[in-house]
Short mmCIF file of C-alpha atoms in Angstrom, two decimals:
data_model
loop_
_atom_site.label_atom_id
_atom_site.label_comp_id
_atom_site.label_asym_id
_atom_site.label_seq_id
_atom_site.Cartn_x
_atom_site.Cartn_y
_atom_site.Cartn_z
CA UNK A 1 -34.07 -5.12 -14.77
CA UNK A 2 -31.01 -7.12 -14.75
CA UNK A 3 -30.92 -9.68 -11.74
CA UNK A 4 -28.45 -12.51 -10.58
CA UNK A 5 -30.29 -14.15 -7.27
CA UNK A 6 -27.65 -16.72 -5.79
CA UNK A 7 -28.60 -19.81 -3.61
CA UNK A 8 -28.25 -19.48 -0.10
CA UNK A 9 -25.47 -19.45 2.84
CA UNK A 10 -23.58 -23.21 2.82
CA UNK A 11 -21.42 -24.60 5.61
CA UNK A 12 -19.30 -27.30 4.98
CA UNK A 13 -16.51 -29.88 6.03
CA UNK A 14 -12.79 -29.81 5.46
CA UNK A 15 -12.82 -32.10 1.85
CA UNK A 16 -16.27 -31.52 0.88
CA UNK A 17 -17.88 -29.96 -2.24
CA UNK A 18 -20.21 -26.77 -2.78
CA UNK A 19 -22.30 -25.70 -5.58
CA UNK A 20 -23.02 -22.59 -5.95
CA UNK A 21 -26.44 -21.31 -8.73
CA UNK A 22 -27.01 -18.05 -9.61
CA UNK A 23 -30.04 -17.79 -11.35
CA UNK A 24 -30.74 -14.82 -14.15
CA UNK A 25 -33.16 -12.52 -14.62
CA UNK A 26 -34.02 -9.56 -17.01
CA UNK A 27 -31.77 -10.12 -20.37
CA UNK A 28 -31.56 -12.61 -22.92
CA UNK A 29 -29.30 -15.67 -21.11
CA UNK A 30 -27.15 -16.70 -23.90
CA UNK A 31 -26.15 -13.08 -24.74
CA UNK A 32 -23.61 -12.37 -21.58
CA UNK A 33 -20.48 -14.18 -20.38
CA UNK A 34 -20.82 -15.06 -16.27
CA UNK A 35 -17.89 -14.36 -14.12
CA UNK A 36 -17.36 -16.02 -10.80
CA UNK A 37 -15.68 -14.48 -7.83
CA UNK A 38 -15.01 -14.80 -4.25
CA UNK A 39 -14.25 -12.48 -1.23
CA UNK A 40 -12.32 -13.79 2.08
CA UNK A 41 -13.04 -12.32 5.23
CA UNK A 42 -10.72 -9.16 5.47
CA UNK A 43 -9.31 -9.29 1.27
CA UNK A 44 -10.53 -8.24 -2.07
CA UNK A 45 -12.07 -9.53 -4.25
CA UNK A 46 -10.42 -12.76 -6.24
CA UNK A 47 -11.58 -13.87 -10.11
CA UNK A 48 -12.31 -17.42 -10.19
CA UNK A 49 -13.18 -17.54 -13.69
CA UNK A 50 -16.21 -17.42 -16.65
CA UNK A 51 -18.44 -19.39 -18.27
CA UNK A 52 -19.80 -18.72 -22.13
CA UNK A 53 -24.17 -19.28 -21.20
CA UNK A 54 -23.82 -20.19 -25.63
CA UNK A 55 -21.77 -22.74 -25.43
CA UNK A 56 -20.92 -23.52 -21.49
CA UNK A 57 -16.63 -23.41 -22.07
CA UNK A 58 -15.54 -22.56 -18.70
CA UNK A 59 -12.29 -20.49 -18.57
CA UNK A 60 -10.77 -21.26 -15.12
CA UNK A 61 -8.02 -19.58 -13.38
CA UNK A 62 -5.25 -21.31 -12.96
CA UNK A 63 -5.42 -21.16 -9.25
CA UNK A 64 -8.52 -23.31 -8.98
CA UNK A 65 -7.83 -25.33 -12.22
CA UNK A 66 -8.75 -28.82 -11.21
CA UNK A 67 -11.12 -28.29 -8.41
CA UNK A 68 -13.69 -25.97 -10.01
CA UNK A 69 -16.52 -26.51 -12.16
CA UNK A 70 -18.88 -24.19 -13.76
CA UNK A 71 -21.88 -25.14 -15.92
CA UNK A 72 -25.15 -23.31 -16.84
CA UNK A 73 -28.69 -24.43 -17.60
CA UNK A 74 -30.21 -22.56 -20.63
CA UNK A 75 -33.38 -23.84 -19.89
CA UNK A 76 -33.71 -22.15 -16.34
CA UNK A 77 -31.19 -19.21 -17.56
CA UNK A 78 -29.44 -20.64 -14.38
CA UNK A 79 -25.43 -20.86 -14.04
CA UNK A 80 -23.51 -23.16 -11.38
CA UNK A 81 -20.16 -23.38 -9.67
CA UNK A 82 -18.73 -26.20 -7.75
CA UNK A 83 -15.59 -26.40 -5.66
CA UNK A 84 -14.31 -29.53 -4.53
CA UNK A 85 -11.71 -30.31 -1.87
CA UNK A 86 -13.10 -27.56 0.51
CA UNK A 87 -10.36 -25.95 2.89
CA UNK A 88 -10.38 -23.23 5.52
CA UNK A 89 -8.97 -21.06 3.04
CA UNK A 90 -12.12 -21.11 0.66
CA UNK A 91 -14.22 -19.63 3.56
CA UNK A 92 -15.38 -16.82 1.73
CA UNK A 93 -18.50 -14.91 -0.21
CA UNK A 94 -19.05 -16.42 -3.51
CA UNK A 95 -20.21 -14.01 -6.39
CA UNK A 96 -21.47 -14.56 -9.85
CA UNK A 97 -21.89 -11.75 -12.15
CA UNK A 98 -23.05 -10.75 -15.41
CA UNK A 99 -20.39 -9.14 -18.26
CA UNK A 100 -20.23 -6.13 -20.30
CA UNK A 101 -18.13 -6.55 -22.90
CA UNK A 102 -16.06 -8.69 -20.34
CA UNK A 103 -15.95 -6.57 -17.17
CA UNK A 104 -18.64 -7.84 -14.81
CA UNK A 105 -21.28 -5.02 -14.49
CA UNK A 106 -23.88 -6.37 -12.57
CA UNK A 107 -23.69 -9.04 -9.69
CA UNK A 108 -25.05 -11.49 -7.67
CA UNK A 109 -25.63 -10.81 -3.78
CA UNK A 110 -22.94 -13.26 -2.67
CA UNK A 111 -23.35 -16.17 -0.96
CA UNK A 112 -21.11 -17.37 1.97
CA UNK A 113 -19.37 -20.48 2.01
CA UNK A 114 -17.98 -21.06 5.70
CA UNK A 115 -15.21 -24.34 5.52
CA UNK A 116 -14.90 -25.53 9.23
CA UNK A 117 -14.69 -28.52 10.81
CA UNK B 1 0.00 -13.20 -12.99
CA UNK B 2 -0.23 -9.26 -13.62
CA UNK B 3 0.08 -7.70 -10.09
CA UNK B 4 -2.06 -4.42 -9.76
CA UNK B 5 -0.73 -1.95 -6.97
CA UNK B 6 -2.96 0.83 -5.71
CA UNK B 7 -2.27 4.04 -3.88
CA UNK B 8 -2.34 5.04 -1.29
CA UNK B 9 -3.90 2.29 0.54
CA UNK B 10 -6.01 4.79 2.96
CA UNK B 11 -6.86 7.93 2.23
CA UNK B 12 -9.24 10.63 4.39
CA UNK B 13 -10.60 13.53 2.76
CA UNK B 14 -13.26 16.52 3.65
CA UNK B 15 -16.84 16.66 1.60
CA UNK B 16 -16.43 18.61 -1.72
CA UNK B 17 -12.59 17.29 -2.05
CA UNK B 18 -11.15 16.00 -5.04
CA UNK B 19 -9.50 12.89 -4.55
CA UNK B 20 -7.48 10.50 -6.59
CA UNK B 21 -6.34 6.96 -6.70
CA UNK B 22 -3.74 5.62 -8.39
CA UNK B 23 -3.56 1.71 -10.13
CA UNK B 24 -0.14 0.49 -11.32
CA UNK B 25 0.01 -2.94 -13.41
CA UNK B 26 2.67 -4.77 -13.36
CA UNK B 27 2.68 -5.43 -17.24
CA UNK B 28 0.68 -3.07 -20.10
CA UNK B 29 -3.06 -4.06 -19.84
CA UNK B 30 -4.28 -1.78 -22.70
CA UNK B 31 -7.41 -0.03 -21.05
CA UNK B 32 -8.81 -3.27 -19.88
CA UNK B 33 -9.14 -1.99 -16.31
CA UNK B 34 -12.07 -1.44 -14.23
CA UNK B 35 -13.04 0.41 -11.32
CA UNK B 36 -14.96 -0.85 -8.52
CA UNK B 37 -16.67 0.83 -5.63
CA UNK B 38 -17.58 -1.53 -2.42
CA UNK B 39 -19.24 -0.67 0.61
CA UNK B 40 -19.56 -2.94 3.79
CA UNK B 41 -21.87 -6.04 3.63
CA UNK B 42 -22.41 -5.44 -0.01
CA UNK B 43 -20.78 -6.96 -3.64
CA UNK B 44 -18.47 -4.60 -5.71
CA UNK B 45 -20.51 -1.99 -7.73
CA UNK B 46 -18.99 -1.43 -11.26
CA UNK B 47 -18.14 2.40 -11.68
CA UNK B 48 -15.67 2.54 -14.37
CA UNK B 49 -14.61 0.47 -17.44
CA UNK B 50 -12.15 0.19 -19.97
CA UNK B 51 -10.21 2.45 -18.25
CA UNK B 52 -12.59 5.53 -18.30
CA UNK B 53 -16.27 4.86 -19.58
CA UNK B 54 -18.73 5.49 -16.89
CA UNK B 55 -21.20 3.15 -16.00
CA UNK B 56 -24.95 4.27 -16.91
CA UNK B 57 -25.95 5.59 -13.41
CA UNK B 58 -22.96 6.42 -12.33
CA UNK B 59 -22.06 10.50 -10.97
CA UNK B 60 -20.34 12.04 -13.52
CA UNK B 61 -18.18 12.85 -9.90
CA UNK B 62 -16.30 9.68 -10.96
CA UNK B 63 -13.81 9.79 -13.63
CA UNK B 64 -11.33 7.71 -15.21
CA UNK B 65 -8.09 8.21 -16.95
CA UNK B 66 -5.34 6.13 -18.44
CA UNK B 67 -3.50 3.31 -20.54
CA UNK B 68 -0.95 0.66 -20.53
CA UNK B 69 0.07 0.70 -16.78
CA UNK B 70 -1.09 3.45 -14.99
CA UNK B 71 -4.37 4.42 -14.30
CA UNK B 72 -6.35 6.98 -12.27
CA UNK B 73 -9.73 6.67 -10.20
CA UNK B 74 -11.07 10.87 -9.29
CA UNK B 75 -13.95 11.33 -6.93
CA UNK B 76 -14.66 15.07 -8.13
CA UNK B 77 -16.52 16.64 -4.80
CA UNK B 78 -16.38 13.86 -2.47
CA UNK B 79 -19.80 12.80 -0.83
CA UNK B 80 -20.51 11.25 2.35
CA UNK B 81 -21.95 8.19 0.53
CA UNK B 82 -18.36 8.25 -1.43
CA UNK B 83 -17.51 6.46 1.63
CA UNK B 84 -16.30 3.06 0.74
CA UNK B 85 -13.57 0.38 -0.16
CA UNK B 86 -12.39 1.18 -4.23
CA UNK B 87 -10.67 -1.67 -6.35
CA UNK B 88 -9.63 -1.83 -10.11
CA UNK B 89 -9.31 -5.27 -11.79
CA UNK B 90 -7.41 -5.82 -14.84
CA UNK B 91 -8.94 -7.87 -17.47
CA UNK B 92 -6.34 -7.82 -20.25
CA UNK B 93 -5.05 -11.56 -19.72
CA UNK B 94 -6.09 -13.72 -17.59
CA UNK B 95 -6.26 -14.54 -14.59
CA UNK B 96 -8.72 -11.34 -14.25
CA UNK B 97 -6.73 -10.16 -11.27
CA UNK B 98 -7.58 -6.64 -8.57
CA UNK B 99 -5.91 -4.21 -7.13
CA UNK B 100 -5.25 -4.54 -2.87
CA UNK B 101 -8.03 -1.30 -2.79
CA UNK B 102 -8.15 1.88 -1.09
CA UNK B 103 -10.22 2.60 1.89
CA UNK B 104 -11.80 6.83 1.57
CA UNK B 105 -12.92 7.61 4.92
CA UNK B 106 -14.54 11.36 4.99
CA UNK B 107 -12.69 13.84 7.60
#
């Protein structure tokens, strides 16, 4: 069956980087669009933005514009997010998750990023 | 940004109720909404999309209804396990943006 299995739990620095995989499982890669997402402590749920597996054009919201990067392996069905400039504020679970005809239907189990210094 | 409002906020209801939760965008989002159900410690579980298709498992106890800017979430006989946090998302432009949620909490 469909499966997104997302690295583990990071803690990080004030100013530091994270990347984020989500590796696929169950369905043909290069057939479904892979949101991103994050969850602070406390808040819903917050679209970060999507990545075509074809041909890897991210589509970032505007909000993280800049300091986000999302790219995906074919060859290990495997997507990636990286966030630069780490804050306080980006202390949050991370999410990847598949599409259905654009609404994500099936997602990853989170993984927490904790920003502290 | 389209804002997404939902109501109410909280809402506490007996087993077999009929409940309802309201979404309000801010600007007309065709039916490119989607319902959400979350419980604690887990990620978001798709119920509903484009405004009122189930998802395949879903309870036909969930329904959807609506277009443009107001939309409806109904938990039909209201189950223990009902228990959770519910969000929509819009996904008509970009950025993909939720609702605040509503918390059902079972009397």
């Amino acid at each position: 069956q469909v499966q997104l299995v997302q690295s583990g739990p990071e803690m990080k620095t004030p100013g530091a980087s994270v990347r984020i995989s989500c590796k696929t499982f169950g369905y043909t890669f290069t057939d479904f669009y892979i949101h991103w997402l994050r969850q602070a402590p406390r808040q819903g749920p917050e679209w970060m933005g999507m990545i075509s597996p074809t041909s890897g054009t991210p589509t970032y919201s505007q909000k993280f514009q800049g300091r986000v990067t999302m790219t995906r392996d074919t060859s290990t069905s495997t997507m990636y997010m990286e966030l630069r400039s780490l804050r306080s504020e980006d202390t949050a679970i991370y999410y990847c998750a598949r599409d259905f005809g654009v609404f994500p239907s099936a997602w990853g189990q989170g993984t927490q990023v904790t920003v502290s210094s | 940004d389209i804002q997404l409002t939902q109501s109410p906020p909280f809402l506490s209801a007996s087993v077999g109720d009929r409940v309802t939760i309201t979404c309000r965008a801010s600007q007309g989002i065709r039916n490119y909404l989607a319902w959400y159900q979350q419980k604690p410690g887990k990620a978001p579980y798709l119920l509903i999309y484009a405004a009122s298709t189930l998802q395949s498992g879903v309870p036909s106890r969930f329904s959807g209804s609506g277009s443009g800017t107001e939309f409806t979430l109904t938990i039909s006989n209201l189950q223990p396990g009902d228990c959770a946090t519910y969000y929509c998302q819009q996904l008509d432009s970009y950025p993909f943006t939720f609702g605040p949620g509503t918390k059902v909490d079972i009397k």
